[in-house]
Amino acid sequence: MSSGLRLFLRQKKAVAGFIIIAALCLTALLAPVLAPGDPAQRVGRSHQPPTAEHVFGTTKMGRDVYSQFVWGARPSLAVGFATGLAITALGTAIGLIAGYFGGRTDAVLDLTTNAVLVIPNIPLLILLASFAGTVGPMAIMAIIALTSWPWGARMTRAQTLSLKSREFVVAARMVGEPWWRIVFVEILPNLVPLIGINLVGSIIYAIVAQTTLEYLGFGDPLNVTWGTMLYNAQNSSAIIVGAWWDIGAPAIGIAIVGLGLALLNFTFDEIANPQLRSGPALSRWLRLNRLRARELRAAP
Amino acid sequence: MRIPLRRLGVYLAAFLFAIVVNFTLPRLMPGSPVDSMIAQLGPRATPAAIEAIKARFGAVEQPIWLQFIDYLKGLATFDLGVSVKYYPQTVTEVLARSAGWTAFLVVTAVIFSLCVGVSLGAVAAWRRGGRFDAFVSPFSVVLIAVPPVIIALATLFAFGVTLRWFPVGYAYDPSLDPGINFTFFGSVFWHAIMPVLTLSPYMIGEFQTTMRSSMISVLGEDYVTMGRAKGLGDRAVMFSYAARNAMLPVMTNLALMLGAVFGGSIVTEIVFNYPGLGLTLFTASVARDYPVIQGQLLLMTMATLGANLLVDILYGVVDPRVQEGRT
């Protein structure tokens, strides 16, 4: 077993997060088995509370919430992960180019990065989405990716800048390695932990943004996703009439994805920056600290 | 007081970017937004209104750079065009009506979360590895990862509909006349509780995380050891020595987060039917009222830039090293 994997398995939080995400992905993949039939089909009366037949109840339109939840996991997770990947790829590429090439390239890219960073994202997203009209998952992906790469780019640029002056990179340049080899073989592997953090953070952000857009009605209402489920439930005033299951199912789904990703992210952060670590290794430090405090207090 | 020119350049670029996006998008659209807006106006579509919309969205025979100059001239005089939904009101009027409520919500939520998040972060760092830290710190990361929509809906369901503790809509009791008296302020406060509690978790999570990591590195500094060596108590070292210095990164983070906070306020206002910018933006987007949507982006960009500038200035005051380093 590699040391990275062992380090990962020792972190209970990371394992819990991983299990949550894996279980949800499995649910999405196995949708045809777990909930056969069309989720958009009318199967019962309007807003029925959970029963044995419809375990999550029914929507205002008499659709099975469980079936919608299971099928809705597919586009929700797929768009979230794909968008997260796109954001990370864009951010890493721009950060790497800016950091490695420096000079005027860097000046322009860094200015762009910082400028896009301070523009409020969600209002910009809403503007783009409303001009695009009702948009499919691909358009949502593109819009989110194009507005949210700067965080990753900034982190990557800073790290690349510090790596560029390290001896192994200087040596590679002196040996005459071409720029692409230095970037991809010498620098990129050292950015892997950073890219991991960036990826998980971007997926979290993508899911938040996607849910917000779909909740506001910019998604395709015929496409069953967790976000459009929320939108439809809101439109049928599910909360006011007390149909908590209608809003609860997609809301809990999204919250659990957030929980799983957050647990993973927390661990990645701790692995990449050991200073932030909490947990068994630190209890000794804490005990010493307490002891010292007590002694200080006891001393007159 | 000196703000580095480079930062000003960034803000200028961001502002220009927002303007250019606003200017180009409608002109790039395949189906003309002008027609849909005129259709939206219906019987109110006087020739003057149609002219105004056409000029704004590029359906005129004029070179593009002249249109852009006209557009900039309009912006310089706060002329953001006319609203389609609320015609003949101008966008500026529509936005001015609701901006105050959003500002009130956001500022209250920021102050509240700053107090809670910073204290939680400071204590978590102080007792690093303890039970408090082991629970609060991962929980903060979870708070950042849950979309505000979910928190808003859960709050509405729990405290608004089931327990009926707080009112579920409007900024104050509609039967009251707005005025400077205790009943009115009480009503405003009462109606703001749920929206503020919805906006706060994300910020508390962010502040806690930033404060904790910055506090951990500050705790290793010599001046903290010095404070200890002088025999100061825990509380004095923690607040007067460590926490004050650890606040700096929190301030930077606050300015950068504002965009996300505005995003959260949009959703929160929609869920709680709160008459702020978010609700206006929502009704505008449903009615495809493009001028209002565009004005909204400009206003929120300006607010974020203003906040960033303010933080830059404050940073120089609070941390003199920054100024020295930059001159």
XYZ file of C-alpha atoms in Angstrom:
627
model
C 0.000 0.000 0.000
C 1.415 3.364 -0.944
C 2.110 5.850 1.806
C -0.345 8.369 0.344
C -3.191 5.875 0.565
C -2.251 4.918 4.114
C -2.164 8.566 5.106
C -5.613 8.947 3.599
C -7.083 5.884 5.326
C -5.827 7.058 8.694
C -8.022 10.144 8.401
C -11.474 9.183 9.598
C -13.044 12.345 8.224
C -11.673 11.754 4.751
C -12.856 8.156 4.712
C -16.333 9.234 5.816
C -16.416 11.910 3.111
C -15.237 9.448 0.496
C -17.902 6.901 1.479
C -20.632 9.553 1.273
C -19.572 10.672 -2.191
C -19.096 7.089 -3.417
C -22.552 6.080 -2.138
C -24.203 9.009 -3.900
C -22.350 8.294 -7.139
C -23.456 4.687 -6.902
C -27.059 5.776 -6.390
C -26.799 7.892 -9.510
C -25.217 5.127 -11.564
C -27.720 2.511 -10.427
C -30.764 4.733 -11.009
C -32.387 2.316 -13.504
C -32.114 -0.480 -10.910
C -33.059 1.530 -7.818
C -35.977 3.372 -9.362
C -37.161 1.740 -12.564
C -39.495 3.760 -14.712
C -39.715 7.362 -15.799
C -39.262 9.841 -12.914
C -41.456 12.367 -14.735
C -44.413 10.010 -14.784
C -47.523 10.735 -12.751
C -47.910 7.874 -10.288
C -50.150 9.091 -7.482
C -52.204 11.897 -6.072
C -50.823 15.361 -5.446
C -48.498 15.974 -2.461
C -48.928 12.619 -0.704
C -46.765 12.244 2.431
C -44.244 9.381 2.505
C -45.828 5.933 2.505
C -44.546 2.412 1.878
C -45.416 2.764 -1.786
C -43.854 6.213 -2.266
C -41.116 6.298 0.353
C -40.342 10.008 -0.163
C -43.957 10.992 -0.912
C -45.162 12.605 -4.133
C -44.805 16.065 -5.700
C -47.627 18.466 -6.504
C -47.806 16.874 -9.938
C -48.175 13.442 -8.358
C -44.661 12.305 -9.297
C -42.675 10.003 -7.044
C -40.123 12.054 -5.100
C -37.878 9.038 -4.458
C -37.656 8.254 -8.149
C -36.941 11.916 -8.953
C -34.305 12.043 -6.217
C -32.488 8.984 -7.581
C -32.615 10.104 -11.213
C -31.921 13.718 -10.304
C -28.639 12.655 -8.690
C -27.280 11.890 -12.169
C -27.239 15.325 -13.796
C -26.659 17.094 -10.470
C -23.507 15.133 -9.655
C -22.343 14.912 -13.263
C -22.630 18.654 -13.852
C -21.057 19.380 -10.453
C -18.048 17.142 -11.014
C -17.554 18.052 -14.666
C -17.789 21.759 -13.909
C -15.397 21.367 -10.995
C -12.939 19.655 -13.339
C -13.329 22.399 -15.930
C -12.787 25.149 -13.326
C -9.690 23.384 -12.014
C -8.255 22.764 -15.488
C -8.782 26.394 -16.479
C -7.419 27.754 -13.209
C -4.381 25.480 -13.210
C -3.546 26.268 -16.834
C -3.826 30.024 -16.379
C -1.941 29.978 -13.081
C 0.836 27.836 -14.543
C 1.245 29.974 -17.640
C 1.224 33.210 -15.660
C 3.629 31.895 -13.046
C 6.061 30.201 -15.394
C 6.312 32.678 -18.227
C 6.203 35.817 -16.092
C 6.779 39.202 -17.706
C 4.007 40.700 -19.760
C 2.045 37.430 -19.971
C 1.945 37.314 -16.214
C 1.003 40.962 -15.894
C -2.000 40.531 -18.185
C -3.140 37.203 -16.747
C -2.677 38.300 -13.152
C -4.665 41.467 -13.758
C -7.454 39.432 -15.405
C -7.436 36.918 -12.565
C -7.728 39.550 -9.861
C -10.342 41.489 -11.787
C -12.600 38.477 -12.356
C -12.037 37.517 -8.720
C -13.593 40.714 -7.373
C -16.609 40.712 -9.687
C -19.527 39.204 -7.745
C -20.000 35.804 -9.309
C -23.654 34.968 -8.794
C -25.001 38.270 -10.202
C -22.705 37.793 -13.205
C -23.942 34.199 -13.568
C -27.553 35.375 -13.447
C -26.870 38.021 -16.069
C -25.218 35.496 -18.397
C -27.912 32.896 -17.788
C -30.762 35.306 -18.352
C -29.360 36.404 -21.691
C -28.872 32.789 -22.659
C -32.505 32.009 -21.785
C -33.386 28.614 -20.363
C -30.124 26.769 -20.489
C -29.132 23.124 -20.604
C -26.519 21.519 -18.352
C -23.702 22.197 -20.825
C -24.390 25.915 -20.878
C -24.632 26.020 -17.074
C -21.263 24.262 -16.940
C -19.639 26.679 -19.343
C -21.040 29.744 -17.584
C -19.917 28.589 -14.142
C -16.482 27.518 -15.345
C -15.832 30.808 -17.139
C -16.617 32.917 -14.073
C -15.002 30.954 -11.261
C -11.481 29.904 -12.250
C -9.605 32.807 -10.568
C -9.287 31.247 -7.073
C -7.408 28.266 -8.439
C -5.385 30.378 -10.834
C -4.181 32.617 -8.013
C -3.087 29.714 -5.820
C -1.406 27.914 -8.719
C 0.408 31.039 -9.866
C 1.850 31.707 -6.419
C 3.028 28.122 -6.077
C 4.489 28.060 -9.594
C 6.400 31.251 -8.908
C 8.044 29.713 -5.874
C 8.768 26.437 -7.681
C 10.307 28.212 -10.675
C 13.292 29.400 -8.723
C 13.976 26.043 -7.067
C 17.201 24.304 -7.971
C 15.682 21.383 -9.831
C 13.823 23.669 -12.183
C 16.831 25.900 -12.739
C 18.898 22.782 -13.424
C 16.352 21.496 -15.906
C 16.465 24.797 -17.746
C 20.255 24.795 -17.847
C 20.301 21.278 -19.243
C 18.186 22.695 -22.028
C 14.877 21.001 -21.460
C 12.086 22.544 -23.539
C 9.546 24.711 -21.672
C 6.719 22.190 -21.986
C 8.828 19.489 -20.381
C 9.764 21.747 -17.490
C 6.134 22.740 -16.982
C 4.578 19.288 -17.286
C 7.298 17.019 -15.924
C 9.148 19.191 -13.406
C 6.557 21.633 -12.060
C 3.135 20.057 -12.517
C 3.763 16.966 -10.350
C 4.670 19.270 -7.461
C 1.359 21.041 -7.795
C -0.713 17.870 -7.325
C -1.782 18.476 -3.688
C -2.782 22.016 -4.592
C -4.743 20.807 -7.621
C -6.538 18.311 -5.375
C -7.647 21.036 -2.960
C -8.622 23.244 -5.871
C -10.635 20.410 -7.455
C -12.684 19.600 -4.357
C -13.264 23.291 -3.640
C -14.308 23.880 -7.247
C -16.762 20.968 -7.192
C -18.295 22.389 -4.014
C -18.559 25.786 -5.631
C -19.971 24.340 -8.863
C -22.690 22.493 -6.965
C -23.605 25.613 -4.985
C -23.749 27.712 -8.154
C -25.653 25.100 -10.144
C -28.240 24.679 -7.384
C -28.667 28.444 -7.138
C -29.148 28.870 -10.889
C -31.610 26.008 -11.170
C -33.484 27.124 -8.077
C -33.881 30.546 -9.673
C -35.460 28.862 -12.674
C -32.609 29.023 -15.182
C -32.387 25.270 -15.554
C -34.479 23.258 -17.975
C -37.616 22.498 -15.905
C -38.244 19.265 -17.812
C -34.828 17.929 -16.899
C -35.051 16.223 -13.486
C -32.162 17.467 -11.284
C -32.023 18.287 -7.591
C -31.950 21.976 -8.416
C -35.036 21.870 -10.656
C -36.773 19.693 -8.043
C -36.243 22.546 -5.580
C -37.498 25.010 -8.179
C -40.659 22.995 -8.864
C -41.292 22.426 -5.170
C -40.892 26.134 -4.488
C -43.281 26.974 -7.329
C -45.917 24.636 -5.912
C -45.427 26.342 -2.499
C -44.516 22.972 -0.992
C -43.211 24.511 2.246
C -46.260 26.637 2.899
C -48.676 23.725 2.379
C -46.480 21.552 4.604
C -45.155 19.177 1.922
C -41.705 19.094 3.511
C -40.732 15.874 1.705
C -40.983 17.610 -1.664
C -38.284 20.144 -0.760
C -36.523 18.025 1.854
C -35.385 15.218 -0.452
C -33.382 17.316 -2.939
C -32.244 19.686 -0.172
C -30.836 16.841 1.903
C -29.247 15.334 -1.200
C -27.385 18.565 -1.943
C -26.489 19.103 1.713
C -25.020 15.584 1.934
C -22.876 16.109 -1.163
C -21.645 19.299 0.480
C -20.906 17.430 3.700
C -18.968 14.672 1.925
C -16.896 17.105 -0.134
C -16.254 19.330 2.872
C -14.893 16.404 4.875
C -12.573 15.498 1.988
C -11.465 19.089 1.584
C -10.725 19.501 5.278
C -8.438 16.493 5.181
C -6.680 17.571 1.992
C -6.008 20.924 3.598
C -4.503 19.248 6.634
C -2.330 16.933 4.538
C -1.063 19.798 2.397
C -0.540 22.095 5.373
C 0.392 20.031 8.441
C 0.350 23.157 10.574
C -3.435 23.135 10.486
C -3.747 19.552 11.644
C -5.940 18.723 14.579
C -6.464 15.288 16.006
C -4.589 12.698 18.041
C -1.103 13.950 17.197
C -1.920 17.263 18.740
C -3.444 16.228 22.014
C 0.013 16.098 23.549
C 0.679 19.655 22.477
C -2.688 20.675 23.880
C -2.031 18.925 27.200
C 1.302 20.660 27.539
C -0.324 23.953 26.753
C -3.000 23.418 29.390
C -0.427 22.347 31.926
C 1.593 25.447 31.282
C -1.499 27.603 31.613
C -2.344 25.988 34.911
C 1.164 26.534 36.214
C 1.023 30.141 35.176
C -2.237 30.583 36.980
C -0.922 28.839 40.126
C 2.139 31.049 40.260
C 1.484 34.196 42.291
C -2.559 56.802 3.260
C -1.423 55.144 0.076
C -3.251 52.519 -1.852
C -0.951 50.711 -4.229
C -1.580 51.663 -7.840
C -1.631 48.031 -8.817
C -4.758 47.429 -6.721
C -6.476 50.436 -8.251
C -5.613 49.004 -11.660
C -7.292 45.755 -10.721
C -10.453 47.510 -9.610
C -10.540 49.590 -12.749
C -10.127 46.460 -14.860
C -12.899 44.676 -12.978
C -15.232 47.611 -13.422
C -14.412 47.888 -17.109
C -14.958 44.163 -17.484
C -18.455 44.429 -16.000
C -19.254 47.367 -18.276
C -17.971 45.596 -21.362
C -19.930 42.434 -20.520
C -23.055 44.537 -20.067
C -22.447 46.350 -23.328
C -21.550 43.380 -25.523
C -23.859 40.600 -24.316
C -27.122 41.967 -25.721
C -25.355 42.814 -28.972
C -24.032 39.271 -29.304
C -27.369 37.586 -28.677
C -28.736 35.563 -31.571
C -32.408 36.434 -30.996
C -32.709 40.152 -30.456
C -33.526 40.952 -26.825
C -34.961 44.240 -28.053
C -37.977 42.558 -29.658
C -38.711 40.486 -26.570
C -38.480 43.587 -24.387
C -40.793 45.584 -26.631
C -43.207 42.642 -26.575
C -42.891 42.643 -22.794
C -43.881 46.306 -22.672
C -47.108 45.564 -24.499
C -49.510 48.512 -24.611
C -47.026 50.701 -22.720
C -44.646 50.613 -25.696
C -44.680 54.270 -26.611
C -42.351 55.351 -29.429
C -40.131 57.048 -26.849
C -39.784 53.843 -24.827
C -38.964 51.763 -27.907
C -36.380 54.354 -28.978
C -34.733 54.260 -25.535
C -34.505 50.470 -25.493
C -33.208 50.304 -29.064
C -30.493 52.856 -28.374
C -29.410 50.993 -25.260
C -29.241 47.557 -26.837
C -27.635 48.405 -30.112
C -30.564 48.123 -32.522
C -29.574 51.422 -34.116
C -27.624 52.352 -37.217
C -24.467 53.594 -35.569
C -20.882 52.392 -35.450
C -20.230 50.233 -32.412
C -17.653 52.545 -30.838
C -20.062 55.496 -30.952
C -22.640 53.325 -29.215
C -20.077 52.457 -26.574
C -19.228 56.107 -25.969
C -22.932 56.902 -25.603
C -23.223 54.011 -23.196
C -20.340 55.287 -21.063
C -21.825 58.794 -21.077
C -25.052 57.314 -19.735
C -23.233 55.485 -16.969
C -21.348 58.584 -15.922
C -24.661 60.306 -15.215
C -26.119 57.248 -13.439
C -28.405 56.678 -16.372
C -28.817 52.907 -16.439
C -31.767 52.924 -18.809
C -35.445 52.301 -18.201
C -36.897 49.240 -16.571
C -39.012 47.061 -18.833
C -41.148 45.613 -16.076
C -41.689 48.833 -14.165
C -41.784 51.182 -17.150
C -41.696 54.243 -17.059
C -39.497 53.965 -13.933
C -35.780 54.076 -14.567
C -33.420 51.312 -13.485
C -31.800 53.670 -10.997
C -35.159 54.257 -9.320
C -35.983 50.545 -9.191
C -32.580 49.673 -7.713
C -32.578 52.560 -5.231
C -35.851 51.296 -3.787
C -34.373 47.951 -2.790
C -30.646 48.579 -2.326
C -31.105 49.832 1.228
C -32.717 46.622 2.418
C -29.961 44.471 0.953
C -27.286 46.700 2.449
C -29.015 46.417 5.830
C -29.200 42.610 5.625
C -25.645 42.135 4.381
C -24.058 44.540 6.858
C -25.945 43.045 9.808
C -25.055 39.524 8.739
C -21.392 40.441 8.202
C -21.081 41.999 11.666
C -22.858 39.100 13.331
C -20.801 36.428 11.523
C -17.589 38.321 12.079
C -18.151 38.269 15.853
C -19.182 34.599 15.947
C -16.753 33.259 13.333
C -13.687 35.085 14.618
C -14.298 34.034 18.230
C -14.876 30.419 17.218
C -11.734 30.453 15.094
C -9.626 32.034 17.832
C -10.785 29.578 20.464
C -10.377 26.605 18.108
C -6.786 27.633 17.359
C -6.060 28.252 21.038
C -7.276 24.793 21.978
C -5.952 23.175 18.835
C -6.551 19.431 18.880
C -9.083 19.644 21.664
C -12.668 18.514 21.544
C -13.941 21.986 20.645
C -11.533 22.264 17.723
C -12.213 18.729 16.523
C -15.907 19.512 16.216
C -16.087 23.180 15.244
C -13.386 23.262 12.570
C -14.687 20.493 10.287
C -18.202 21.787 10.891
C -17.160 25.206 9.570
C -15.936 23.632 6.350
C -19.308 21.904 6.026
C -21.082 25.257 6.496
C -19.151 26.650 3.529
C -20.162 23.708 1.355
C -23.925 23.835 1.879
C -25.642 26.129 -0.644
C -27.493 29.097 0.905
C -30.717 27.919 -0.777
C -30.756 24.830 1.401
C -30.090 26.781 4.596
C -32.771 29.322 3.672
C -35.386 26.676 2.961
C -34.548 24.742 6.128
C -34.754 27.926 8.251
C -38.027 28.921 6.629
C -39.508 25.487 7.193
C -38.314 25.093 10.776
C -38.739 28.567 12.293
C -41.178 30.186 9.908
C -43.732 27.530 9.006
C -43.516 24.797 11.655
C -42.700 26.741 14.815
C -44.150 30.049 13.572
C -41.568 32.009 15.566
C -40.729 34.541 12.907
C -42.660 36.179 10.058
C -42.168 34.484 6.674
C -42.052 37.538 4.407
C -41.523 41.261 3.883
C -39.063 43.565 5.607
C -41.598 44.855 8.129
C -45.245 44.377 9.011
C -47.120 45.793 5.972
C -49.842 47.187 8.237
C -47.304 49.561 9.844
C -46.419 52.964 8.478
C -42.659 53.329 8.085
C -41.500 55.934 10.558
C -38.930 56.557 13.237
C -40.571 54.836 16.154
C -39.990 51.801 18.275
C -42.755 49.599 16.818
C -41.455 50.059 13.286
C -37.831 49.348 14.179
C -38.936 46.366 16.222
C -40.814 45.004 13.245
C -37.842 45.552 10.916
C -35.565 43.786 13.375
C -38.001 40.895 13.815
C -38.360 40.403 10.064
C -34.590 40.481 9.546
C -33.761 37.664 11.975
C -34.381 34.716 9.652
C -32.667 36.238 6.580
C -29.643 37.219 8.672
C -29.441 33.759 10.241
C -29.561 32.293 6.733
C -26.809 34.520 5.371
C -24.513 33.951 8.330
C -23.535 30.243 8.302
C -21.461 30.530 5.130
C -19.618 33.557 6.475
C -19.170 32.060 9.936
C -17.605 29.006 8.286
C -15.255 31.135 6.192
C -14.256 33.419 9.081
C -13.728 30.507 11.458
C -11.485 28.670 8.974
C -9.428 31.738 8.076
C -9.128 32.899 11.682
C -8.076 29.472 12.894
C -5.264 29.019 10.396
C -4.026 32.584 10.764
C -4.195 32.350 14.570
C -2.237 29.091 14.528
C 0.626 30.729 12.691
C 0.466 33.822 14.902
C 0.633 31.697 18.054
C 4.125 30.649 17.010
C 5.370 34.255 16.882
C 7.886 35.640 19.330
C 5.619 38.365 20.647
C 3.134 35.745 21.859
C 5.886 33.966 23.742
C 6.928 37.353 25.079
C 3.427 37.981 26.361
C 3.560 34.640 28.113
C 6.972 35.386 29.533
C 5.648 38.601 31.001
C 3.236 36.430 32.956
C 0.081 37.625 31.244
C -3.031 35.530 31.615
C -4.489 33.341 28.908
C -7.177 35.799 27.971
C -4.821 38.728 27.610
C -2.399 36.789 25.429
C -5.174 35.334 23.339
C -7.086 38.545 22.636
C -4.612 41.391 22.975
C -1.583 39.654 21.491
C -2.645 36.886 19.146
C -6.204 37.502 17.944
C -5.650 41.147 17.036
C -2.825 40.265 14.713
C -4.534 37.180 13.364
C -7.488 39.326 12.229
C -5.621 40.706 9.203
C -6.131 37.755 6.822
C -9.773 37.623 7.947
C -10.246 41.156 6.647
C -8.776 40.299 3.259
C -11.028 37.282 3.075
C -14.045 39.378 4.016
C -13.587 41.663 1.030
C -13.142 38.765 -1.364
C -16.162 36.932 0.033
C -18.573 39.794 -0.535
C -19.426 38.607 -4.026
C -20.520 35.242 -2.667
C -22.437 36.980 0.120
C -24.372 38.987 -2.455
C -25.120 35.707 -4.207
C -26.435 34.305 -0.943
C -28.516 37.403 -0.289
C -30.210 37.023 -3.663
C -31.433 33.547 -2.773
C -32.262 34.471 0.817
C -34.393 37.417 -0.238
C -36.297 35.273 -2.707
C -37.012 32.560 -0.143
C -38.098 35.047 2.519
C -39.795 37.418 0.091
C -37.564 40.225 1.380
C -37.796 43.411 -0.726
C -34.083 43.791 -1.461
C -31.950 43.750 -4.607
C -32.135 39.968 -4.850
C -35.900 39.890 -5.081
C -35.762 42.717 -7.623
C -33.205 40.784 -9.634
C -35.387 37.691 -9.492
C -38.548 39.436 -10.687
C -36.438 41.166 -13.324
C -34.998 37.879 -14.552
C -38.427 36.259 -14.710
C -39.715 39.223 -16.733
C -36.498 39.296 -18.814
C -36.035 42.894 -17.700
C -32.467 43.106 -19.012
C -31.736 46.729 -18.068
C -32.465 45.990 -14.407
C -30.383 42.789 -14.456
C -27.481 44.747 -15.954
C -27.833 47.605 -13.488
C -27.787 45.061 -10.700
C -24.460 43.619 -11.847
C -22.923 47.086 -12.046
C -24.226 48.053 -8.617
C -23.031 44.856 -6.958
C -19.654 45.121 -8.687
C -19.299 48.667 -7.427
C -20.250 47.609 -3.904
C -17.709 44.785 -3.931
C -14.984 47.031 -5.332
C -15.808 49.687 -2.766
C -15.531 47.153 0.038
C -12.199 45.904 -1.307
C -10.878 49.434 -1.497
C -12.026 50.084 2.052
C -10.234 46.967 3.261
C -7.068 48.039 1.437
C -7.193 51.381 3.217
C -7.973 49.829 6.609
C -5.211 47.296 6.129
C -2.692 50.070 5.749
C -3.935 51.703 8.952
C -4.054 48.528 11.023
C -0.829 46.998 9.751
C 1.826 49.662 9.168
C 4.215 47.035 7.819
C 2.106 46.840 4.661
C 2.740 50.494 3.866
C 6.420 50.321 4.584
C 6.776 47.270 2.405
C 5.033 48.941 -0.453
C 6.779 52.273 -0.524
